[in-house]
PDB file of C-alpha atoms in Angstrom:
ATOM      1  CA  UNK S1433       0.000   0.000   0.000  1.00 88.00           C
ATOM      2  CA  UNK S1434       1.194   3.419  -0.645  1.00 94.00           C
ATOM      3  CA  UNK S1435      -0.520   7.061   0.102  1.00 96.00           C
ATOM      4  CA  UNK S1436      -1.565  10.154  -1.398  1.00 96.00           C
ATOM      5  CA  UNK S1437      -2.380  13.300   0.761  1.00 94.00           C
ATOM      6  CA  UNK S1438      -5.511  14.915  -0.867  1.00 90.00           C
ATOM      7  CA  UNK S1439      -8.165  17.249   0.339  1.00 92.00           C
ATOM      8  CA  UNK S1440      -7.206  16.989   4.010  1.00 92.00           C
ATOM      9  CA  UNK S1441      -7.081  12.825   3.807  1.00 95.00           C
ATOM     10  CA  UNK S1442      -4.090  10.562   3.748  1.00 97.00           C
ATOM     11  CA  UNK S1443      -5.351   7.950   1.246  1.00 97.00           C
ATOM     12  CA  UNK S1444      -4.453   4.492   1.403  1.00 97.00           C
ATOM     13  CA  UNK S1445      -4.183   2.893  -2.356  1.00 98.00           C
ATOM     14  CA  UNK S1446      -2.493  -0.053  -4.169  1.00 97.00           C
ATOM     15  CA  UNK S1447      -1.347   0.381  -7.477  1.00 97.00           C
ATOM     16  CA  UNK S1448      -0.515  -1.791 -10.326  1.00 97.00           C
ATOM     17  CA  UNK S1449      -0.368  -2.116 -13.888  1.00 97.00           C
ATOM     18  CA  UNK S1450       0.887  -0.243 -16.498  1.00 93.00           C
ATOM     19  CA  UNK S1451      -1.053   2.297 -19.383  1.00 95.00           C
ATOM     20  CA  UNK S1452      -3.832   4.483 -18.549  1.00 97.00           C
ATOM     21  CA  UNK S1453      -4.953   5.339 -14.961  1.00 98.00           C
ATOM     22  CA  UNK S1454      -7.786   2.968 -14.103  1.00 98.00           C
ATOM     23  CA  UNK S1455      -9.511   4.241 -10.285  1.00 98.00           C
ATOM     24  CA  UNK S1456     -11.322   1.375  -8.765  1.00 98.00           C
ATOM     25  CA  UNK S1457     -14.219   2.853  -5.796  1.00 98.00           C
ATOM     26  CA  UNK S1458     -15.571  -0.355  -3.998  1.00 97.00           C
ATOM     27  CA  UNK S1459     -18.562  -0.827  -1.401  1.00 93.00           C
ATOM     28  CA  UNK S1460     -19.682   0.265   1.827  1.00 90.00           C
ATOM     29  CA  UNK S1461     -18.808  -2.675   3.753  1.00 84.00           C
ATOM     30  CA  UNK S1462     -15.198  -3.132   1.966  1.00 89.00           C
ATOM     31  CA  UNK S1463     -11.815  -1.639   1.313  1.00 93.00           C
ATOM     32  CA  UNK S1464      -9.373  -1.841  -1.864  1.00 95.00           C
ATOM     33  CA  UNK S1465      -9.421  -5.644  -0.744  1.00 93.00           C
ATOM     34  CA  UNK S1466     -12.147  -6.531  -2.923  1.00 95.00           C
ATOM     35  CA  UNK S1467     -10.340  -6.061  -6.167  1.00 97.00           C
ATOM     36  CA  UNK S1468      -8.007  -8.448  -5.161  1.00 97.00           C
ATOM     37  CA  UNK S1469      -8.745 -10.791  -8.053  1.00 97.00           C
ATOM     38  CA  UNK S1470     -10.379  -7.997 -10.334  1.00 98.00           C
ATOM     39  CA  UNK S1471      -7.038  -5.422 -10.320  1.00 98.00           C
ATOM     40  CA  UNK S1472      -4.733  -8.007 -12.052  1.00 98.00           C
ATOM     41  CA  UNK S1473      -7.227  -8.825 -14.960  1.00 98.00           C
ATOM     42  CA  UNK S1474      -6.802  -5.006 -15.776  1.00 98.00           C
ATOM     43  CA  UNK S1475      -3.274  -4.156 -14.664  1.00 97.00           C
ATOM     44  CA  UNK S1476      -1.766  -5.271 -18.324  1.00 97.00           C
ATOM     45  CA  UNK S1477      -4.229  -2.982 -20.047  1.00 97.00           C
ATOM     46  CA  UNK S1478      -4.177  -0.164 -17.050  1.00 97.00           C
ATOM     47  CA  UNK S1479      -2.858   1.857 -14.181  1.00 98.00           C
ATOM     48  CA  UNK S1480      -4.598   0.327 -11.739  1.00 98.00           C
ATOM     49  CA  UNK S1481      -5.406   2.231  -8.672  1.00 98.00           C
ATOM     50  CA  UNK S1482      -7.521   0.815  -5.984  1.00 98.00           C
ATOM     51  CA  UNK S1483      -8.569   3.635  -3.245  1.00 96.00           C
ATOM     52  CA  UNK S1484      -9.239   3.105   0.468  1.00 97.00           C
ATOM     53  CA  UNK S1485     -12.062   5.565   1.363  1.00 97.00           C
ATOM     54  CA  UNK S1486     -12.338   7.649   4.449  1.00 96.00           C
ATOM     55  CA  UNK S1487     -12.722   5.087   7.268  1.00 94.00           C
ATOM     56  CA  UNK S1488     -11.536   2.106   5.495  1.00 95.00           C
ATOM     57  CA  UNK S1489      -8.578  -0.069   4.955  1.00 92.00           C
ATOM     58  CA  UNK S1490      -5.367   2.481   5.906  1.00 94.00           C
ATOM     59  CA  UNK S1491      -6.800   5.468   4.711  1.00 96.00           C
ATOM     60  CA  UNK S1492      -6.627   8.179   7.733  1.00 96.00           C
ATOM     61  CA  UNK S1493      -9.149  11.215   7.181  1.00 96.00           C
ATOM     62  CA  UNK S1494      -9.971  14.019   9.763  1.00 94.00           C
ATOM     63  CA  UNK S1495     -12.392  13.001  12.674  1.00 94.00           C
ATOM     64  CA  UNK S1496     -15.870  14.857  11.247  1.00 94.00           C
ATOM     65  CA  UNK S1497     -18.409  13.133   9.415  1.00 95.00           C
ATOM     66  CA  UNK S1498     -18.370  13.892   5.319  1.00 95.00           C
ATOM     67  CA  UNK S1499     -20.975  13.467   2.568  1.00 95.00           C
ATOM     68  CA  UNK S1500     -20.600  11.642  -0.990  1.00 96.00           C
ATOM     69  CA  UNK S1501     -19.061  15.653  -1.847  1.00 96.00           C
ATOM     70  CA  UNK S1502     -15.739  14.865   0.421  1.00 96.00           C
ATOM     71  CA  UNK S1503     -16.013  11.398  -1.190  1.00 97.00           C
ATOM     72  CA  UNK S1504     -15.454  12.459  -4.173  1.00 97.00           C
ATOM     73  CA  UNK S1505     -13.498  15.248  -3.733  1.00 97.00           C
ATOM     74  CA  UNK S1506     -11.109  13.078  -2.319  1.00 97.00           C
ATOM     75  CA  UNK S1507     -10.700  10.803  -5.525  1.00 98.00           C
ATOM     76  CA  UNK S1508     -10.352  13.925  -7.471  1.00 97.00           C
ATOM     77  CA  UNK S1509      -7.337  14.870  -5.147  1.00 97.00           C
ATOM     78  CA  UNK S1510      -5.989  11.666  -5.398  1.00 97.00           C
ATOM     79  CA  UNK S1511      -6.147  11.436  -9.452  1.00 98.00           C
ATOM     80  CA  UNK S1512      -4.180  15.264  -9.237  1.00 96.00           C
ATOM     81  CA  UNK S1513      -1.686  14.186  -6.729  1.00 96.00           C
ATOM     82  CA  UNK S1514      -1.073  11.212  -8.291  1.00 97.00           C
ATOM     83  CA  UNK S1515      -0.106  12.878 -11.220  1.00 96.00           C
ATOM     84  CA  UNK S1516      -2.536  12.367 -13.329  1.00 97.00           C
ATOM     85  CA  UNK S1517      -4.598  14.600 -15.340  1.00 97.00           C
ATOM     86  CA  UNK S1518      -7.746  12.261 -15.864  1.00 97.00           C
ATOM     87  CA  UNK S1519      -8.354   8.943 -15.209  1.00 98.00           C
ATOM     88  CA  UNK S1520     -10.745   5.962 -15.785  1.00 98.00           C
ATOM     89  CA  UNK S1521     -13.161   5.109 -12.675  1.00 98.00           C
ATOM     90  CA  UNK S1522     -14.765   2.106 -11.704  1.00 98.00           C
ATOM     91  CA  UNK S1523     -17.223   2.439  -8.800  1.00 98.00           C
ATOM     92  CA  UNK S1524     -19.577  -0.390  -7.504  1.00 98.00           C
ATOM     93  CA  UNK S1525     -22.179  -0.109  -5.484  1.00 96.00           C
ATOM     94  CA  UNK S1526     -21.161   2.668  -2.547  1.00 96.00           C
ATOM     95  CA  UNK S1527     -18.231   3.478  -4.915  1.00 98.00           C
ATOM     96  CA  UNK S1528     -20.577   3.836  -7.806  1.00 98.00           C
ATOM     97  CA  UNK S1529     -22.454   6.730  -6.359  1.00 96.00           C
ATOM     98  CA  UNK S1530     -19.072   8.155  -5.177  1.00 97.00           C
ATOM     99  CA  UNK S1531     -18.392   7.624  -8.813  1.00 98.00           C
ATOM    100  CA  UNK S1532     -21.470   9.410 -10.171  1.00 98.00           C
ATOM    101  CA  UNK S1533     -20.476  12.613  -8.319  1.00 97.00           C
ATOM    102  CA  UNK S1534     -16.917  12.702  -9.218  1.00 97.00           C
ATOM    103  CA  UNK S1535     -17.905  12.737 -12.799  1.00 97.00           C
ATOM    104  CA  UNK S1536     -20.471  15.383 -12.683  1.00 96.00           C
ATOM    105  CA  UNK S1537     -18.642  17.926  -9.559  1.00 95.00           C
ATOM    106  CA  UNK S1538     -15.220  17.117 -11.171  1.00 96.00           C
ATOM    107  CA  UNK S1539     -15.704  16.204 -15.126  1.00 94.00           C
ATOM    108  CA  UNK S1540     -12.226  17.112 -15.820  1.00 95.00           C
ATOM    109  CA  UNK S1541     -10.526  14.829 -14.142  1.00 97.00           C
ATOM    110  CA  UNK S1542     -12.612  11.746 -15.392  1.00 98.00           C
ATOM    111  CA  UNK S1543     -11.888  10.258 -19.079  1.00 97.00           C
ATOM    112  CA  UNK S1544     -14.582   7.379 -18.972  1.00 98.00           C
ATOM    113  CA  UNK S1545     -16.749   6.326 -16.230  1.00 98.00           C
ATOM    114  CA  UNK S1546     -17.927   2.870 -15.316  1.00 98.00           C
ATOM    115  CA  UNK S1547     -21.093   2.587 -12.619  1.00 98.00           C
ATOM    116  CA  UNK S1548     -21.634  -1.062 -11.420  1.00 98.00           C
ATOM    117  CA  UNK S1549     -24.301  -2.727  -9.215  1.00 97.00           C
ATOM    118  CA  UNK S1550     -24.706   1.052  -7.562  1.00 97.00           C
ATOM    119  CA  UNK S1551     -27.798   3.274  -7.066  1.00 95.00           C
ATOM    120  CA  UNK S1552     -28.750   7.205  -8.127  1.00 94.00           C
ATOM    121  CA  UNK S1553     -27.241   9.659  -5.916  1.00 94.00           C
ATOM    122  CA  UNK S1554     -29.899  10.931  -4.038  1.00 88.00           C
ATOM    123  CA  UNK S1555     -32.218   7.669  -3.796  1.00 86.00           C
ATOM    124  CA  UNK S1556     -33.477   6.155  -0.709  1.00 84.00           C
ATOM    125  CA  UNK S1557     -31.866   2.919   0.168  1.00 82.00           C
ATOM    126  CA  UNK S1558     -34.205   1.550   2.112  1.00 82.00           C
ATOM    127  CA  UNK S1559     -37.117   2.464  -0.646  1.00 87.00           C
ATOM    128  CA  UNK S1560     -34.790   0.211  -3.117  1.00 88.00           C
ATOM    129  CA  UNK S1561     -34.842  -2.585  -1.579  1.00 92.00           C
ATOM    130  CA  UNK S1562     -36.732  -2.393   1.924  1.00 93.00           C
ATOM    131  CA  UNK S1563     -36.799  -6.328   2.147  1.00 94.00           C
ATOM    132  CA  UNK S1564     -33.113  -6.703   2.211  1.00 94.00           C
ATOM    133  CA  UNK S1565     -32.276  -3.337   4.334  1.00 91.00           C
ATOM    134  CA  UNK S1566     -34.233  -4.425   6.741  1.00 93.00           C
ATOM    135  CA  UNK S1567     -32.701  -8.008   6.818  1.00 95.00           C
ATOM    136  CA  UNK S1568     -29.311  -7.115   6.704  1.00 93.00           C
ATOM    137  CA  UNK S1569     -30.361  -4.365   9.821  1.00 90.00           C
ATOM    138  CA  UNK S1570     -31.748  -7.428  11.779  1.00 94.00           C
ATOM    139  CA  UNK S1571     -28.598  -9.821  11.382  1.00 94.00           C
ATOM    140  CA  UNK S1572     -25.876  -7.420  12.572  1.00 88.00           C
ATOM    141  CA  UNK S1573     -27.273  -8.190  15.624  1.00 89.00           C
ATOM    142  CA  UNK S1574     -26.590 -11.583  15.509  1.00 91.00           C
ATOM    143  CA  UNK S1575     -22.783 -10.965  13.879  1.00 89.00           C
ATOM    144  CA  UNK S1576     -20.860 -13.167  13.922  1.00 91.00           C
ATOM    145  CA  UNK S1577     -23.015 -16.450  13.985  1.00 93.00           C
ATOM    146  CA  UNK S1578     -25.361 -14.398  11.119  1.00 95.00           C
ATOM    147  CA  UNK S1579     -22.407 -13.907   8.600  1.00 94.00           C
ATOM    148  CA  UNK S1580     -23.571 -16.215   6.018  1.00 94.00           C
ATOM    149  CA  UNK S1581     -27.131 -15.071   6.398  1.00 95.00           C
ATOM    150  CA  UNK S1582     -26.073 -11.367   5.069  1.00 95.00           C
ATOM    151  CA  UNK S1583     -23.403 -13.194   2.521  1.00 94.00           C
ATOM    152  CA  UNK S1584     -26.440 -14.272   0.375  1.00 96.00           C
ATOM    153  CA  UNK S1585     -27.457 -11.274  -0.370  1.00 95.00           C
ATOM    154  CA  UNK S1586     -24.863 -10.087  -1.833  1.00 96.00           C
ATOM    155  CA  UNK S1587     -23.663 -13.894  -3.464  1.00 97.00           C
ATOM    156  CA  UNK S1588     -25.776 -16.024  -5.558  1.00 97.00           C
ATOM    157  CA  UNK S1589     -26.242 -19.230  -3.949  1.00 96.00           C
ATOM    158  CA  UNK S1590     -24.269 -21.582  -5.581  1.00 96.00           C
ATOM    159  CA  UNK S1591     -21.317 -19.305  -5.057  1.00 97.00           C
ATOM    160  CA  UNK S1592     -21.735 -19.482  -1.756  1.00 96.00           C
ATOM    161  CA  UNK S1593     -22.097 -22.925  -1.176  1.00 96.00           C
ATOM    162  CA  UNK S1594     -18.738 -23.137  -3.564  1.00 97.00           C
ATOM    163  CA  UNK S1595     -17.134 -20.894  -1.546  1.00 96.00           C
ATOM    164  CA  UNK S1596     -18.641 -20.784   2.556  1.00 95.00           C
ATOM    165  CA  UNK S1597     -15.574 -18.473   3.083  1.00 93.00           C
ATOM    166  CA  UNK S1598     -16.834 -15.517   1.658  1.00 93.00           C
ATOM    167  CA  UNK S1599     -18.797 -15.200   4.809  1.00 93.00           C
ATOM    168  CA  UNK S1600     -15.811 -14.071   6.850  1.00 90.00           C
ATOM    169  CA  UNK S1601     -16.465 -11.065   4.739  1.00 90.00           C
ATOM    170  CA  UNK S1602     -19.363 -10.111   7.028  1.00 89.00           C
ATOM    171  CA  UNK S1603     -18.510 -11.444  10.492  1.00 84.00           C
ATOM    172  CA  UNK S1604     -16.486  -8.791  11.551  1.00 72.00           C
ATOM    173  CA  UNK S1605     -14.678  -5.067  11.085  1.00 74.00           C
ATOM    174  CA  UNK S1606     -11.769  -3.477  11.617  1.00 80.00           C
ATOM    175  CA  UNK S1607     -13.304   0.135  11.781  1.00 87.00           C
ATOM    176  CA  UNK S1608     -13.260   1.155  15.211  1.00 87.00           C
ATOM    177  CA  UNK S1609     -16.390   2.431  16.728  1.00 90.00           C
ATOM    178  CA  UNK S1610     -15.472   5.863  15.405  1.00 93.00           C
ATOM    179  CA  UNK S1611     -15.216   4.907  12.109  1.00 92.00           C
ATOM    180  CA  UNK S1612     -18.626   3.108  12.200  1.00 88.00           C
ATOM    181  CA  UNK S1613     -20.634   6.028  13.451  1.00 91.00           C
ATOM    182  CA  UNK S1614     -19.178   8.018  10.383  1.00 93.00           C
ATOM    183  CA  UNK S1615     -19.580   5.362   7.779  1.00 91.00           C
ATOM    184  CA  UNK S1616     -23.502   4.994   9.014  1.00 88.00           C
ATOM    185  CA  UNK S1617     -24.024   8.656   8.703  1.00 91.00           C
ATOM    186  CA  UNK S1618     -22.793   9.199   5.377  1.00 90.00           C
ATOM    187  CA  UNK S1619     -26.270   8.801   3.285  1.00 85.00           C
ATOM    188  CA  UNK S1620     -27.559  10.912   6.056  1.00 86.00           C
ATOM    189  CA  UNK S1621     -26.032  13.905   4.713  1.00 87.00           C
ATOM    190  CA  UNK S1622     -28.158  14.641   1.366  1.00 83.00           C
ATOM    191  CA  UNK S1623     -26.367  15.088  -1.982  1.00 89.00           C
ATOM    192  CA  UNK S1624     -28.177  16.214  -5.053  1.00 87.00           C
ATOM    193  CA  UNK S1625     -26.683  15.700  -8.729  1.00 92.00           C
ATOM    194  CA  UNK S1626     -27.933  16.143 -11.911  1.00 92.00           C
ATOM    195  CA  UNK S1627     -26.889  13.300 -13.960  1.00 94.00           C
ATOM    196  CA  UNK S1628     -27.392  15.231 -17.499  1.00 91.00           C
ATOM    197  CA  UNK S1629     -24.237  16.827 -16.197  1.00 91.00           C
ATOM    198  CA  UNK S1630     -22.127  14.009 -16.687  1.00 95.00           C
ATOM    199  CA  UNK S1631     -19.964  14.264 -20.023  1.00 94.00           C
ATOM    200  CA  UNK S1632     -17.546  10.684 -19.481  1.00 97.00           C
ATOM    201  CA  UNK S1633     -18.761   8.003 -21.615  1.00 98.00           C
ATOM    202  CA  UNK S1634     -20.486   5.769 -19.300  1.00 98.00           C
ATOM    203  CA  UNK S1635     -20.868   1.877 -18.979  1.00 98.00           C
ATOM    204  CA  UNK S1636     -23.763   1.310 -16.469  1.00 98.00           C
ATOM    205  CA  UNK S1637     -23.050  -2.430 -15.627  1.00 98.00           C
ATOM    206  CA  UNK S1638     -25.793  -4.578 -13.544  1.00 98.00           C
ATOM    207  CA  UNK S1639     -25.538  -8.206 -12.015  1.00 98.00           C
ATOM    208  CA  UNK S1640     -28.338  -9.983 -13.007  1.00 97.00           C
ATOM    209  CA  UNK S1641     -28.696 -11.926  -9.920  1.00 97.00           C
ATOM    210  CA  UNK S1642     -28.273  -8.942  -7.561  1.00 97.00           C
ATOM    211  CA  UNK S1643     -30.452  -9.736  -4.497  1.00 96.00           C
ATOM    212  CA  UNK S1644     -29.608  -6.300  -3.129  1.00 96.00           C
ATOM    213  CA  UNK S1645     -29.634  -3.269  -5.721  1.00 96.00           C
ATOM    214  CA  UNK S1646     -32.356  -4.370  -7.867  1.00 94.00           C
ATOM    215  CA  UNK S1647     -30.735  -4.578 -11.448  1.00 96.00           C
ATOM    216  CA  UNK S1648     -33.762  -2.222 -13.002  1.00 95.00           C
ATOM    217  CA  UNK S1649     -32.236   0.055 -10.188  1.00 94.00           C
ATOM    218  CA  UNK S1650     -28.773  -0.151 -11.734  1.00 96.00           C
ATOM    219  CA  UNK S1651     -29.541   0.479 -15.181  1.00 97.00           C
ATOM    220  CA  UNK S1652     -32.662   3.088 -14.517  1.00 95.00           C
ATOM    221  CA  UNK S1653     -28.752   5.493 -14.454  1.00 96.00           C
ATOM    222  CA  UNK S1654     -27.933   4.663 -18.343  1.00 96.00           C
ATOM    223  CA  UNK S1655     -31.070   6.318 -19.290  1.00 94.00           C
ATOM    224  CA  UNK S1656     -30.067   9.977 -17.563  1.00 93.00           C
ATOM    225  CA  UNK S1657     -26.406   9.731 -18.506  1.00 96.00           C
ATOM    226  CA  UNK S1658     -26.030  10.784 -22.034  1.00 93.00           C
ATOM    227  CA  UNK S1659     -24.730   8.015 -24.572  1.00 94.00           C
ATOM    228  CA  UNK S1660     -24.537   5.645 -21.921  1.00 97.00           C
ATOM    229  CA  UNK S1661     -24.621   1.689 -22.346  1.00 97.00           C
ATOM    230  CA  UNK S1662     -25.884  -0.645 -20.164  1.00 97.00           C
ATOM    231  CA  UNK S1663     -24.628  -4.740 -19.976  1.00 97.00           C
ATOM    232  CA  UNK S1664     -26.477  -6.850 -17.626  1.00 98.00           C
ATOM    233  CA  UNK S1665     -23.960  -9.965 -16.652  1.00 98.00           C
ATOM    234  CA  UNK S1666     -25.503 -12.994 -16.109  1.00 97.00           C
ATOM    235  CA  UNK S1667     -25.388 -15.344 -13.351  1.00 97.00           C
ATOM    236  CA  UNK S1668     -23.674 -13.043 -10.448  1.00 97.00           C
ATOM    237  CA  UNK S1669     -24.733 -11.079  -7.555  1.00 97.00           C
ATOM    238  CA  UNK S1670     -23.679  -7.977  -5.831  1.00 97.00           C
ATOM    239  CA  UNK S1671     -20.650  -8.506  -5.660  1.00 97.00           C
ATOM    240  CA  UNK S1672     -19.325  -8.903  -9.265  1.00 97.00           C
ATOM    241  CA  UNK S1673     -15.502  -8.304  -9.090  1.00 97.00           C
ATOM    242  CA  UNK S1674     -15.463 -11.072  -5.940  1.00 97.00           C
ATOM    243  CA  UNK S1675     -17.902 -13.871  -7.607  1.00 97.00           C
ATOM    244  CA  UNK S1676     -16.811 -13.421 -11.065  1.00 97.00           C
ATOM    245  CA  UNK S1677     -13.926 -10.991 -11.611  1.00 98.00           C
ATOM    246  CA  UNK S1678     -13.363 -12.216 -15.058  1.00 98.00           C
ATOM    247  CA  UNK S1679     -16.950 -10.876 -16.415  1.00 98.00           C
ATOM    248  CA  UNK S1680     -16.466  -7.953 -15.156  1.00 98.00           C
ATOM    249  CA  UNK S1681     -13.297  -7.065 -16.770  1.00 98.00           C
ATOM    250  CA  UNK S1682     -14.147  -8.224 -19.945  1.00 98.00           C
ATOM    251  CA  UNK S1683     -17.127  -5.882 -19.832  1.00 98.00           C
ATOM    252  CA  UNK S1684     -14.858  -3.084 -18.624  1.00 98.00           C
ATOM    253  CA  UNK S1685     -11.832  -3.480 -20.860  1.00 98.00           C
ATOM    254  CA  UNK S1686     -14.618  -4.094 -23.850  1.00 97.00           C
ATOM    255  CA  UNK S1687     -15.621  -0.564 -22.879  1.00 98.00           C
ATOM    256  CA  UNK S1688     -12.190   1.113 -22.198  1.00 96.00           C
ATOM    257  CA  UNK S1689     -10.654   0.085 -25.490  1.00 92.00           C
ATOM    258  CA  UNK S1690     -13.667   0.660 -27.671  1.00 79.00           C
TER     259      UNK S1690
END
C-alpha cells in the first residue's frame, strides 16, 4: 500500500499495472481488498489504482463526518496528486455513487466512467430494496453467527455454497467504533446531482442476480447519462468483481478500449 495526501485525507491505495490510470471505488462494507482478483485482470491494459475511502482499509481522514461531496473530492485529489490529469473510474455499489459525483462535480478529471451494481445519488436505500435493508439491519445483531445469512445477499447461492468463506467477509470489522458512526451517517447527509451533467462516456453495468440493488435500479442510471450503455452480466450477484472478476473485466476493458 502506498498514500496520497488529498483534500485533508491521507489515502491508502495499491497500485498496479501499467497504461492508462484505471480508479477502482468499492462498497460500503469493503476496502481496496475486494479487487483483489479484479485489479490483475486489468493491470496489463491499465494503471490500476484501488482507493481506500475515508474510514476504510489504511486510509486516515480528519475526525468529522463527510458526505458523498468529500467522497469524491477526495478521488479527485488523489487522481491530481497522483499525477494524473484524468483517469478511468470504476465504482460499484457505494463506490458507484461516489463515482457518479466525481464525474459530474469534477468532469475534468474523469476520461470514462464505469457505474456497477450502484444506485442514483440521491435515492433512498431503504425504498430500493426495503426487504433486504431491513434483513441485513436485523442480522448485525446476531454478527458473527449471522455472517452467512447477510453473505447471500450479496452472493448467488451456488457461489456461496462453492465458496462458505466468503462469509468471513461479514462477520467482523476493523473500523473502530469511530469509524462506524461516520460510515452509518454518510447517506444521512443529502447530496443532489444532476446526472445530465455528466460528459464521461459511461458503462452502467448490472448483475443480473443482484439480491440487493435491484438490477432495473442499476440500469434506470444509463437512461439519464447521455450516450450511456448498459450490460447486464448474467449469473452473479452484488458482488461482481469477488464472484466473477473475469466478467467484469471483460465488460470493462470491452468498454475502455472501444
Amino acid at each position: 500500500m502506498q498514500v496520497v495526501q488529498a483534500n485533508g485525507t491521507e489515502t491508502a491505495y495499491a497500485q498496479t499495472g501499467s497504461g492508462p490510470p484505471l480508479v477502482l471505488l468499492h462498497g460500503a462494507e469493503a476496502d481496496h481488498a475486494m479487487f483483489d482478483a479484479f485489479a490483475p485482470l486489468l493491470a496489463p491494459h491499465a494503471t490500476v489504482i484501488a482507493c481506500d475511502q475515508r474510514d476504510s482499509g489504511r486510509t486516515r481522514n480528519p475526525p468529522q463526518e463527510y458526505s458523498l461531496l468529500d467522497l469524491a473530492d477526495d478521488v479527485a485529489g488523489v487522481i491530481e496528486g497522483l499525477g494524473h490529469a484524468r483517469a478511468h473510474v470504476f465504482g460499484t455499489s457505494l463506490g458507484g455513487a461516489i463515482a457518479q459525483v466525481l464525474a459530474a462535480r469534477h468532469s475534468d478529471k474523469v476520461d470514462r466512467l464505469v457505474l456497477s451494481s450502484t444506485f442514483r445519488v440521491g435515492a433512498n436505500l431503504a425504498a430500493l430494496n426495503p426487504e433486504a435493508m431491513q434483513a441485513i439491519a436485523a442480522l448485525r445483531a446476531g454478527l458473527p453467527a449471522s455472517a452467512g445469512r447477510i453473505a447471500a445477499w450479496f452472493f448467488t447461492a451456488p457461489y456461496q455454497q462453492a465458496h462458505p468463506e466468503v462469509a468471513a467477509i461479514f462477520a467482523g470489522s476493523t473500523r473502530d467504533e469511530a469509524q462506524k458512526a461516520r460510515r452509518a451517517a454518510l447517506m444521512r447527509h443529502p447530496v443532489a446531482i444532476d446526472l445530465a451533467a455528466i460528459r464521461a462516456p459511461t458503462l452502467v453495468l448490472a448483475a443480473a442476480e443482484d439480491r440487493l440493488i435491484p438490477p432495473a435500479h442499476t440500469l434506470a442510471l444509463a437512461s439519464d447519462i447521455a450516450g450511456a450503455q448498459a450490460v447486464t452480466i448474467p449469473g452473479i450477484g452484488h458482488v461482481g468483481t469477488i464472484q466473477d472478476p473475469a466478467a467484469v473485466a471483460q465488460a470493462v476493458l470491452r468498454f475502455l478500449s472501444g
